[in-house]
mmCIF file with all atom_site columns, N, CA and C in Angstrom:
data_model
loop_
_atom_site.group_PDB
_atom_site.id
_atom_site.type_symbol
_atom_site.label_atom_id
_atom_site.label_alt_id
_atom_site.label_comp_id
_atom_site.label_asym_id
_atom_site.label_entity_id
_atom_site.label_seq_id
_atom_site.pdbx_PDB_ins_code
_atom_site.Cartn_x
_atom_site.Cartn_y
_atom_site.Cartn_z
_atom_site.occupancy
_atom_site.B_iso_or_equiv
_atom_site.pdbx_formal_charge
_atom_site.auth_seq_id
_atom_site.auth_comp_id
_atom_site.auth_asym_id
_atom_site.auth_atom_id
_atom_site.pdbx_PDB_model_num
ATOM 1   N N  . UNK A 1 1  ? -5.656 -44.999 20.346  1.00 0.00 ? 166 UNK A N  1
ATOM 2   C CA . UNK A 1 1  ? -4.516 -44.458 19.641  1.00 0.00 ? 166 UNK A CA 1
ATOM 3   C C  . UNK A 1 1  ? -3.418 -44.208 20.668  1.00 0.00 ? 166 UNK A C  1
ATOM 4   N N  . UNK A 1 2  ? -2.383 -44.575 20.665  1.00 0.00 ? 167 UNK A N  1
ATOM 5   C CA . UNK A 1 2  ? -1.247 -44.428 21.321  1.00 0.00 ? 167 UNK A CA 1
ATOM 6   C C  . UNK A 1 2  ? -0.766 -43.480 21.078  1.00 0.00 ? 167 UNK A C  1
ATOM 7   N N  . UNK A 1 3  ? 0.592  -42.996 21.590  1.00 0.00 ? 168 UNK A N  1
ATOM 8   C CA . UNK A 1 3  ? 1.570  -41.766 21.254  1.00 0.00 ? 168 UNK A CA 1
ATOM 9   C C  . UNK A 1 3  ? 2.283  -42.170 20.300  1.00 0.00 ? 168 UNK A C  1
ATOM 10  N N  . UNK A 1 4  ? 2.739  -43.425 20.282  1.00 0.00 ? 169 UNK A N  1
ATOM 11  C CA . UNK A 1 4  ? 3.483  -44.190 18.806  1.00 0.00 ? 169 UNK A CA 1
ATOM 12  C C  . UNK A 1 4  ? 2.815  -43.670 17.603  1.00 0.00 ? 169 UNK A C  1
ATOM 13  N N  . UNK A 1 5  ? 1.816  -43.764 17.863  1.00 0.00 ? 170 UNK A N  1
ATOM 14  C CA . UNK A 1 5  ? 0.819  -43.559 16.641  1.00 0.00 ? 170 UNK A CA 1
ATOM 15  C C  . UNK A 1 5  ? 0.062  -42.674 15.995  1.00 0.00 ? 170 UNK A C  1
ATOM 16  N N  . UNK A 1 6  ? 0.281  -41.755 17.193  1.00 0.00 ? 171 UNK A N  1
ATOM 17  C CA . UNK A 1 6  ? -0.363 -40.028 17.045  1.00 0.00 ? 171 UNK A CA 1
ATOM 18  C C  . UNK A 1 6  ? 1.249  -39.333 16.330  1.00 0.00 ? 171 UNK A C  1
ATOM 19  N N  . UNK A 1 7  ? 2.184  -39.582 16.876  1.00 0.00 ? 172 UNK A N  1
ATOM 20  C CA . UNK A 1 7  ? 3.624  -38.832 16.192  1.00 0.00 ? 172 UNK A CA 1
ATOM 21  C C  . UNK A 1 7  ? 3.658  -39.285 14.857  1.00 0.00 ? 172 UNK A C  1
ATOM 22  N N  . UNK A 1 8  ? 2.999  -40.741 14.289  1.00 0.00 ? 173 UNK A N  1
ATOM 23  C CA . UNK A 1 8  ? 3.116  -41.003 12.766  1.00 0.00 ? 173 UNK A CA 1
ATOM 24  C C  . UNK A 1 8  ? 2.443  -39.864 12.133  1.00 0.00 ? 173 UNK A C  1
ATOM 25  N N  . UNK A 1 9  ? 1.217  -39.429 12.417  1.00 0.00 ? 174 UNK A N  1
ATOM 26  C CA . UNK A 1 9  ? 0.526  -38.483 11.760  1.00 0.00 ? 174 UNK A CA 1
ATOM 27  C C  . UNK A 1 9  ? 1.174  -36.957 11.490  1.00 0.00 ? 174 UNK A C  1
ATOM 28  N N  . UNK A 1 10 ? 1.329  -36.825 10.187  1.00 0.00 ? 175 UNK A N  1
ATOM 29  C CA . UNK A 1 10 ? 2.227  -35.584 9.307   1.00 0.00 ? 175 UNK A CA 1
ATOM 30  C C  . UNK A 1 10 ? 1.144  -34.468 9.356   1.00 0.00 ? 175 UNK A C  1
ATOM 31  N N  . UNK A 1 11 ? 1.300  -33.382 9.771   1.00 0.00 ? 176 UNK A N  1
ATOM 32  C CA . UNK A 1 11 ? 0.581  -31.961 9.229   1.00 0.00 ? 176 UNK A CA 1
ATOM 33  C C  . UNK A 1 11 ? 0.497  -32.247 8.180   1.00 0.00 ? 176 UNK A C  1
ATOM 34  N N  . UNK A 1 12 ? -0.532 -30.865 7.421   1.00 0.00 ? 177 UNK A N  1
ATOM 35  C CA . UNK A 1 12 ? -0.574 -30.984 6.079   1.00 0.00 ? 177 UNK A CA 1
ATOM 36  C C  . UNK A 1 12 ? 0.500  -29.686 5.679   1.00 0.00 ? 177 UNK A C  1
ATOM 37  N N  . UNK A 1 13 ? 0.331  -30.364 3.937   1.00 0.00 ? 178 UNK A N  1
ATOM 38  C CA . UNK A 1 13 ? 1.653  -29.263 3.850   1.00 0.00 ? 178 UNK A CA 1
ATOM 39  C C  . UNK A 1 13 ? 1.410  -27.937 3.566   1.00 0.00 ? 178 UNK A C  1
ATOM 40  N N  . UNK A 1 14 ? 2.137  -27.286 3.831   1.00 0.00 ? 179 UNK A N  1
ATOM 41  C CA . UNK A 1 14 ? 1.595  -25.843 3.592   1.00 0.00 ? 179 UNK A CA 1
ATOM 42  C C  . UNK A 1 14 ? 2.612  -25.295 2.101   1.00 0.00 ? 179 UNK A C  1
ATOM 43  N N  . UNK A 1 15 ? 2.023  -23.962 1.766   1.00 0.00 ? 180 UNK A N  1
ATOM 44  C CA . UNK A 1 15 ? 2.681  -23.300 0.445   1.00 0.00 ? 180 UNK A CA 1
ATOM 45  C C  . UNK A 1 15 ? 3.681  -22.914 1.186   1.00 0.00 ? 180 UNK A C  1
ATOM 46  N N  . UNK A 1 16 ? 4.713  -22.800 0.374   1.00 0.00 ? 181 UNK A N  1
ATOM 47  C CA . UNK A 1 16 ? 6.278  -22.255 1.123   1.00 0.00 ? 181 UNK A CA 1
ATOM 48  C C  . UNK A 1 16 ? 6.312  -21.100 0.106   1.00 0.00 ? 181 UNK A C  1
ATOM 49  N N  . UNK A 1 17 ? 5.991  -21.334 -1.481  1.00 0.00 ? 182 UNK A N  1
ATOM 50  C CA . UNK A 1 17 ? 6.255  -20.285 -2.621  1.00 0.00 ? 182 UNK A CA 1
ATOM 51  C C  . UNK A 1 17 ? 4.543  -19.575 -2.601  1.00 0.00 ? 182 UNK A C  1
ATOM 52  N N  . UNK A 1 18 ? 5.134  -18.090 -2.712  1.00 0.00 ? 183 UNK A N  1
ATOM 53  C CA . UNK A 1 18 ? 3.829  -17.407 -3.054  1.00 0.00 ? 183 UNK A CA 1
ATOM 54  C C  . UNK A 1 18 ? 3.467  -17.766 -4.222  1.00 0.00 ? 183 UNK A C  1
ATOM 55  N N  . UNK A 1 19 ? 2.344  -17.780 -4.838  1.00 0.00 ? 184 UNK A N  1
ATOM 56  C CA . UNK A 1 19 ? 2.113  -17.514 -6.479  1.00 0.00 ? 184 UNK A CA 1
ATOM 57  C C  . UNK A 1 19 ? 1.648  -16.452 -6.452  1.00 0.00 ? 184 UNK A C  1
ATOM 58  N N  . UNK A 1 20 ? 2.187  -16.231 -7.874  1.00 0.00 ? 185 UNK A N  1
ATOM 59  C CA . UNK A 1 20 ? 1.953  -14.973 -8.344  1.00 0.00 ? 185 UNK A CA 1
ATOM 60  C C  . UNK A 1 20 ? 0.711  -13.911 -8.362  1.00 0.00 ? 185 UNK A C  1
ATOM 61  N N  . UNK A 1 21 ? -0.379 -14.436 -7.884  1.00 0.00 ? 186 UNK A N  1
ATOM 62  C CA . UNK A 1 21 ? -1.526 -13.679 -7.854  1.00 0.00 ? 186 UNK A CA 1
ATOM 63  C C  . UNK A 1 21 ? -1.464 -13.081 -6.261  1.00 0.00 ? 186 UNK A C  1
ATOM 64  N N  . UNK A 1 22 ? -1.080 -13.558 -5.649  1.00 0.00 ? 187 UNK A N  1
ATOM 65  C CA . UNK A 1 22 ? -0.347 -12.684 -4.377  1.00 0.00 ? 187 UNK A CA 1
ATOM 66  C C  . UNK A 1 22 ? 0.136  -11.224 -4.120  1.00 0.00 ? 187 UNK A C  1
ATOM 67  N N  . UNK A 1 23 ? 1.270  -12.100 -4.827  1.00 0.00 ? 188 UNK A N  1
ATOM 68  C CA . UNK A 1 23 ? 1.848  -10.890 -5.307  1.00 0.00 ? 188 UNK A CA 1
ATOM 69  C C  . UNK A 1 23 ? 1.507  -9.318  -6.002  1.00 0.00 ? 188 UNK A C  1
ATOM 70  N N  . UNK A 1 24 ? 0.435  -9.855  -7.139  1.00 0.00 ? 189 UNK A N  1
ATOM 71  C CA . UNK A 1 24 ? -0.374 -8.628  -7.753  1.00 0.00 ? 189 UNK A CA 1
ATOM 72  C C  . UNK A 1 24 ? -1.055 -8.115  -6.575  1.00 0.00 ? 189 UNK A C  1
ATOM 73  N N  . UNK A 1 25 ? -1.756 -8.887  -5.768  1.00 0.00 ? 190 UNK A N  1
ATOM 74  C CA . UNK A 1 25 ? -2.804 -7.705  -5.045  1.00 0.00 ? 190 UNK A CA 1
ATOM 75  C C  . UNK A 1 25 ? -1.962 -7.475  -3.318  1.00 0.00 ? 190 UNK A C  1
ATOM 76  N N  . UNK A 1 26 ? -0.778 -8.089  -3.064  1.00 0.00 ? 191 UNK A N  1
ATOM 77  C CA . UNK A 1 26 ? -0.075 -7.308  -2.824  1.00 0.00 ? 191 UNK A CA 1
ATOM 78  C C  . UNK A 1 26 ? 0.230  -5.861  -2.688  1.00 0.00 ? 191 UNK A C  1
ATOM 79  N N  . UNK A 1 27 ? 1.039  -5.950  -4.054  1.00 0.00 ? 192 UNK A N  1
ATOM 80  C CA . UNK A 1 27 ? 1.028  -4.583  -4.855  1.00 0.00 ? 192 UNK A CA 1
ATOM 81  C C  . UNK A 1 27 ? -0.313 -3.408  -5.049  1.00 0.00 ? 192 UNK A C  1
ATOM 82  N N  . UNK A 1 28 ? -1.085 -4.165  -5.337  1.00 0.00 ? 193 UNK A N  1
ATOM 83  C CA . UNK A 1 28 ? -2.133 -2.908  -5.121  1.00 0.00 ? 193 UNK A CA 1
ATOM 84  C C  . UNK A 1 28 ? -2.627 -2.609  -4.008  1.00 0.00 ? 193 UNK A C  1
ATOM 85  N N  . UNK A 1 29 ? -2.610 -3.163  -3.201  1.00 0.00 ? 194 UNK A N  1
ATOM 86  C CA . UNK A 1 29 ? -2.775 -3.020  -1.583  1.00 0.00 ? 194 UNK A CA 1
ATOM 87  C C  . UNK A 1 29 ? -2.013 -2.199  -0.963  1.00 0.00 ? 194 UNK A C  1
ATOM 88  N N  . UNK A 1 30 ? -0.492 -1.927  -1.466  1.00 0.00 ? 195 UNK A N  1
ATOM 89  C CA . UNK A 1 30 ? 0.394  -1.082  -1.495  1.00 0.00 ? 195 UNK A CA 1
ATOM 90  C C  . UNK A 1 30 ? 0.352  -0.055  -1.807  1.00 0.00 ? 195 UNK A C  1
ATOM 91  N N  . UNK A 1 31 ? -0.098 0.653   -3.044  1.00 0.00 ? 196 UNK A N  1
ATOM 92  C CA . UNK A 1 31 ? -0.392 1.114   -4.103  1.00 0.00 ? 196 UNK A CA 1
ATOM 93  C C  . UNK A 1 31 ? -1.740 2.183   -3.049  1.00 0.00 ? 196 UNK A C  1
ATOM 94  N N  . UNK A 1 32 ? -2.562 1.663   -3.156  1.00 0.00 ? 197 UNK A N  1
ATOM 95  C CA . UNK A 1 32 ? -4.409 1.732   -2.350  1.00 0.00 ? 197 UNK A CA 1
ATOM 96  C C  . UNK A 1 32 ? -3.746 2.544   -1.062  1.00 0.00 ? 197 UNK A C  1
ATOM 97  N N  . UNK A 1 33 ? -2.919 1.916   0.095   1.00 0.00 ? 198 UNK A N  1
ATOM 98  C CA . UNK A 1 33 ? -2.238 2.430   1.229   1.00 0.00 ? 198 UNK A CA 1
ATOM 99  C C  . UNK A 1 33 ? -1.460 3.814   0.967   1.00 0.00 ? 198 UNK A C  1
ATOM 100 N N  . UNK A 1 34 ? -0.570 3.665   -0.056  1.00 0.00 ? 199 UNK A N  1
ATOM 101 C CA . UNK A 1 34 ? 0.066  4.663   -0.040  1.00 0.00 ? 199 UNK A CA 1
ATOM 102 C C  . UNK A 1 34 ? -0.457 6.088   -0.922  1.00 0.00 ? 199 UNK A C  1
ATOM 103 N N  . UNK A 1 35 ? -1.611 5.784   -1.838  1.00 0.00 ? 200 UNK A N  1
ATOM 104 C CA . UNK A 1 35 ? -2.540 6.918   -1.696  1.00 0.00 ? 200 UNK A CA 1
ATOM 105 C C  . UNK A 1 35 ? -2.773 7.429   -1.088  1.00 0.00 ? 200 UNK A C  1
ATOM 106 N N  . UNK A 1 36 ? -3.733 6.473   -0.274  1.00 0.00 ? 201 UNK A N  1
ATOM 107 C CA . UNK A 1 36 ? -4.689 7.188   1.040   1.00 0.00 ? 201 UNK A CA 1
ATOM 108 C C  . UNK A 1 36 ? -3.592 7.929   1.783   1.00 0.00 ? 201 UNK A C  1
ATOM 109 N N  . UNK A 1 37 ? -2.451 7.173   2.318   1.00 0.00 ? 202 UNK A N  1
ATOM 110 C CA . UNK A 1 37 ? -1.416 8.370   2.750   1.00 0.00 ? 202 UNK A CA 1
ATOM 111 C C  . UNK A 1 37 ? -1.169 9.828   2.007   1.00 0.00 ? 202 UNK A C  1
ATOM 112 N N  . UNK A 1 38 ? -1.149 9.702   0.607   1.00 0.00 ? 203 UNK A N  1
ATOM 113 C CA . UNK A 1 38 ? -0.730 11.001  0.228   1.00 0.00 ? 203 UNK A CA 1
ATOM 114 C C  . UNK A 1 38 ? -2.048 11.739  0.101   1.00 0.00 ? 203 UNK A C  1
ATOM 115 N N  . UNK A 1 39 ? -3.413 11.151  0.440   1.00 0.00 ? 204 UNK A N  1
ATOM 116 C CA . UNK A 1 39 ? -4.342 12.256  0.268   1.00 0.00 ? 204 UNK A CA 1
ATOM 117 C C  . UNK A 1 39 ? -4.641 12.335  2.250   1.00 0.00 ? 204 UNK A C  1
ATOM 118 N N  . UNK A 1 40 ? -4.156 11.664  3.003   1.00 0.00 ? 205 UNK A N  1
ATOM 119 C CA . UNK A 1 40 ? -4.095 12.457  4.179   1.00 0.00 ? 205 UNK A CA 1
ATOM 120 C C  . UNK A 1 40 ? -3.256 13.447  4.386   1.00 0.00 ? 205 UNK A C  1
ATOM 121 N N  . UNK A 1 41 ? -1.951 13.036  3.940   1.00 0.00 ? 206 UNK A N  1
ATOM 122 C CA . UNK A 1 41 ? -1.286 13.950  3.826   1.00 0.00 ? 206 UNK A CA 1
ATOM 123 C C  . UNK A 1 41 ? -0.938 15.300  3.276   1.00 0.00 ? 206 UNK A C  1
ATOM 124 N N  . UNK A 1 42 ? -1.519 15.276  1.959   1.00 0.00 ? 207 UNK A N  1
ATOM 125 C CA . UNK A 1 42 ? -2.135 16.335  1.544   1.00 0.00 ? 207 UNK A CA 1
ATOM 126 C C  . UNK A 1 42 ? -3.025 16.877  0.655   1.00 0.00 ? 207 UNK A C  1
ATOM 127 N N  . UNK A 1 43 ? -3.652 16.256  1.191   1.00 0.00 ? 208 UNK A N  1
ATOM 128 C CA . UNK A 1 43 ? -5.290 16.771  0.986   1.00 0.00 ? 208 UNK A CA 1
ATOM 129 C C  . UNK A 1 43 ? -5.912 16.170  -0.422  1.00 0.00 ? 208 UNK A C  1
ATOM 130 N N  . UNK A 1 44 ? -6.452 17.043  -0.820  1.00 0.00 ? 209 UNK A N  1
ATOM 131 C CA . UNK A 1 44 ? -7.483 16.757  -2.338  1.00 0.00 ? 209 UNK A CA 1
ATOM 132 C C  . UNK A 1 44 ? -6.205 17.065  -3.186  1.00 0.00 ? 209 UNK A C  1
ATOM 133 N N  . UNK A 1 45 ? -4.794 17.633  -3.312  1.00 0.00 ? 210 UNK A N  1
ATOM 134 C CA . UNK A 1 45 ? -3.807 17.599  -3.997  1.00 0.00 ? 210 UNK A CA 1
ATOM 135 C C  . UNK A 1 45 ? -3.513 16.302  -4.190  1.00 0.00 ? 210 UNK A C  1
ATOM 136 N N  . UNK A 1 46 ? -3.580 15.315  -3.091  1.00 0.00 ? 211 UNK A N  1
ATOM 137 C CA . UNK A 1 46 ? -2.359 14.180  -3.246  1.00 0.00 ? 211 UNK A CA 1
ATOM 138 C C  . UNK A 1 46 ? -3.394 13.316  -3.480  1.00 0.00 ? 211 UNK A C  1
ATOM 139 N N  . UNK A 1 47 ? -5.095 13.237  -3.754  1.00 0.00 ? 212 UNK A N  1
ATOM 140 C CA . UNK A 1 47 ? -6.062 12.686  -4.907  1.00 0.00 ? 212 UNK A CA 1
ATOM 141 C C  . UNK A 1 47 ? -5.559 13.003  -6.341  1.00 0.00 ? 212 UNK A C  1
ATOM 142 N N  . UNK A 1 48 ? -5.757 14.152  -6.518  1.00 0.00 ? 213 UNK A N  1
ATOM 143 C CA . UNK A 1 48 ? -5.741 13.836  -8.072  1.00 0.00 ? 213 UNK A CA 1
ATOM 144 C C  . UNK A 1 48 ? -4.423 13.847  -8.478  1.00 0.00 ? 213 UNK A C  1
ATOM 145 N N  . UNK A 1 49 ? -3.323 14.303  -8.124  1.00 0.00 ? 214 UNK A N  1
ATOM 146 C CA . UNK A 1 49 ? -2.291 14.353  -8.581  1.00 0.00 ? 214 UNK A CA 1
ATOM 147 C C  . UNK A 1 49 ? -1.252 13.057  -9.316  1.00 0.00 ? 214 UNK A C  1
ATOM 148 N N  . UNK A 1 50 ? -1.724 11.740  -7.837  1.00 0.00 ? 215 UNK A N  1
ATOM 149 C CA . UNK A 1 50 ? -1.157 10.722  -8.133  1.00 0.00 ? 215 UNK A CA 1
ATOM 150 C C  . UNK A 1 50 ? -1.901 10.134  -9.766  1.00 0.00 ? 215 UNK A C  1
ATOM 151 N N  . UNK A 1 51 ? -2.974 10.474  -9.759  1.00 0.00 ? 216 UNK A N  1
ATOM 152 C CA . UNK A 1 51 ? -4.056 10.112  -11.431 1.00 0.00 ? 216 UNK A CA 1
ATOM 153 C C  . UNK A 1 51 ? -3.612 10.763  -11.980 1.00 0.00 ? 216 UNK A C  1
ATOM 154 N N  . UNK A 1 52 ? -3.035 11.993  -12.153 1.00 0.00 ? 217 UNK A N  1
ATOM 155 C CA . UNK A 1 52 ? -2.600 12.400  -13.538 1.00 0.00 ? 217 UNK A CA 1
ATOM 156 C C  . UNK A 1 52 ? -1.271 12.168  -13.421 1.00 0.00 ? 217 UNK A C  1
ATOM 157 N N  . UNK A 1 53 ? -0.703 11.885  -12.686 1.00 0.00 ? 218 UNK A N  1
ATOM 158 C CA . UNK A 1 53 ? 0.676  11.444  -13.436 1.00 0.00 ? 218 UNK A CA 1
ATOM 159 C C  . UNK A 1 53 ? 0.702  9.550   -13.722 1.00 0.00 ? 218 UNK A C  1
ATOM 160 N N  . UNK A 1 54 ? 0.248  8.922   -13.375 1.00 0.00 ? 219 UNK A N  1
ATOM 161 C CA . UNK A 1 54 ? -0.633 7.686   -14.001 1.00 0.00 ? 219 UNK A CA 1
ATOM 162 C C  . UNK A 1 54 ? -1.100 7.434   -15.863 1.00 0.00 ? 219 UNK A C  1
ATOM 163 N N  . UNK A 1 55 ? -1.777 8.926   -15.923 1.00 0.00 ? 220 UNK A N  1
ATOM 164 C CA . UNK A 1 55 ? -2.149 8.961   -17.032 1.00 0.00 ? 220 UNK A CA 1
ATOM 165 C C  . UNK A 1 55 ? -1.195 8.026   -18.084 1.00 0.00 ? 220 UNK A C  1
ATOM 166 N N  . UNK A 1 56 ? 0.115  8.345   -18.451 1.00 0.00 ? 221 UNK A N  1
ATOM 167 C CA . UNK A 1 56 ? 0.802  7.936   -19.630 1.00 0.00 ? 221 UNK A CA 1
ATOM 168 C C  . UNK A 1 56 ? 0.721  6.277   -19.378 1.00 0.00 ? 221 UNK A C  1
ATOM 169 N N  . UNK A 1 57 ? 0.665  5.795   -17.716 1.00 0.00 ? 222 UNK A N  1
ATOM 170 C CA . UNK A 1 57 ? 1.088  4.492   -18.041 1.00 0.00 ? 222 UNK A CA 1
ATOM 171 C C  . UNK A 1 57 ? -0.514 3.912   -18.366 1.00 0.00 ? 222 UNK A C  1
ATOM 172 N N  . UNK A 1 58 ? -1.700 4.384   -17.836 1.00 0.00 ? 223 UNK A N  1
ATOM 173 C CA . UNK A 1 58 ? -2.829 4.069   -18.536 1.00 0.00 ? 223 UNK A CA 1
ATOM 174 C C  . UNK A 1 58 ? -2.761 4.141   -19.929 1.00 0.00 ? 223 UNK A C  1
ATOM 175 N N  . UNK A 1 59 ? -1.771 5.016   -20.517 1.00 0.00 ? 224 UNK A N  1
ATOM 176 C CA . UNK A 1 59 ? -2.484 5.164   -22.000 1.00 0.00 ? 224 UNK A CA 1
ATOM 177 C C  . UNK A 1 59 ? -1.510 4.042   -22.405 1.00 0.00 ? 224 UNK A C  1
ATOM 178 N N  . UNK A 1 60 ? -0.244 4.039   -22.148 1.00 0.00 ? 225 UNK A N  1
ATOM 179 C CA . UNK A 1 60 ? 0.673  2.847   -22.744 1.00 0.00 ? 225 UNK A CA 1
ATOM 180 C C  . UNK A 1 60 ? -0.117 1.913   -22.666 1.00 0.00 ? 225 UNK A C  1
ATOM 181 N N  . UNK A 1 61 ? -0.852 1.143   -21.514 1.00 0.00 ? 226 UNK A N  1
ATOM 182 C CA . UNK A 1 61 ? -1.493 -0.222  -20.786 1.00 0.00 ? 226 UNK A CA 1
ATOM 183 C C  . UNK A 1 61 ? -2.867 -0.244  -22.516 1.00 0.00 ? 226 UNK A C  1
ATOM 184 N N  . UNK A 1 62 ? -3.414 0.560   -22.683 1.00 0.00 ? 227 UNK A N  1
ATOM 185 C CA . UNK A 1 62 ? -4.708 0.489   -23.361 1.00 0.00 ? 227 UNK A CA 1
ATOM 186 C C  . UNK A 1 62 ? -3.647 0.408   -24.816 1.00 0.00 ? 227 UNK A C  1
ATOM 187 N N  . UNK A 1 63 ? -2.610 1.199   -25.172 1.00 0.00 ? 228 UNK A N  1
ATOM 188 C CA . UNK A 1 63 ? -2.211 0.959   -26.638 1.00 0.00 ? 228 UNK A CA 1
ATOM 189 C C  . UNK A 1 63 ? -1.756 -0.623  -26.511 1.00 0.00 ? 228 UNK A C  1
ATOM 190 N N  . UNK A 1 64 ? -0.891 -1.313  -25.965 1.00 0.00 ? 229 UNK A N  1
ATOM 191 C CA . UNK A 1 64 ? -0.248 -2.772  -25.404 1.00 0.00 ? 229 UNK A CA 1
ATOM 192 C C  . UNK A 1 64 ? -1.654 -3.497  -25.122 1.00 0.00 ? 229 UNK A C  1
ATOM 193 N N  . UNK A 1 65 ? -3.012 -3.176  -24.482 1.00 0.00 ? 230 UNK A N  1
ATOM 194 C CA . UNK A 1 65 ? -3.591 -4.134  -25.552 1.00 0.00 ? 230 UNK A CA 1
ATOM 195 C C  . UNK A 1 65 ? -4.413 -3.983  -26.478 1.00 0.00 ? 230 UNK A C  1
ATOM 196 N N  . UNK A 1 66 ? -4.085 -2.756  -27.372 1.00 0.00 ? 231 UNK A N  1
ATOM 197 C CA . UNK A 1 66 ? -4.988 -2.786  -28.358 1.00 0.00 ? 231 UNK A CA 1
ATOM 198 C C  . UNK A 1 66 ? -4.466 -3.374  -29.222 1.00 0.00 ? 231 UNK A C  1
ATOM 199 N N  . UNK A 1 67 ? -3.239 -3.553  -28.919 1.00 0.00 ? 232 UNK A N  1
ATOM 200 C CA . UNK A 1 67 ? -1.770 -4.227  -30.021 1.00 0.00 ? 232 UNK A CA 1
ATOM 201 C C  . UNK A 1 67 ? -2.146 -5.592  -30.149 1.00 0.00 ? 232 UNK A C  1
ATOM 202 N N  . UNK A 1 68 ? -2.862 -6.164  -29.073 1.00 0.00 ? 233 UNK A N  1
ATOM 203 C CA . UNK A 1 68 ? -2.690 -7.760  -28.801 1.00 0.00 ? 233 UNK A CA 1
ATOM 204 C C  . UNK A 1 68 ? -1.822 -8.178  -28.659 1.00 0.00 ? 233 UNK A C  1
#
């Protein structure tokens, strides 16, 4: 194989666009991080606190699909 002939050869291509499933766990990875920050930060408060204010969008999420 020559150098002529090694420069013909193309990489393969790579993704340039995320898809969207990325993105979701992304976000919860985010989400997961910035808990754990607020329960280092303060304490067994910044556990449950972030869950109950959650609550409404859990309950919206379960009515949206009970709706279908």
């Amino acid at each position: 194989m020559s150098l002529a002939s090694a420069s013909d050869i193309s990489a393969p291509k790579t993704k340039t666009k995320l898809d969207p499933a990325t993105w979701v766990w992304t976000g919860i990875a985010l989400l997961v991080a910035l808990w754990g920050t607020s329960v280092a930060m303060f304490g067994v408060p910044g556990l449950y606190l972030p869950a109950v204010a959650l609550v409404p969008v859990v309950y919206l999420a379960l009515i949206l699909i009970s709706r279908g």
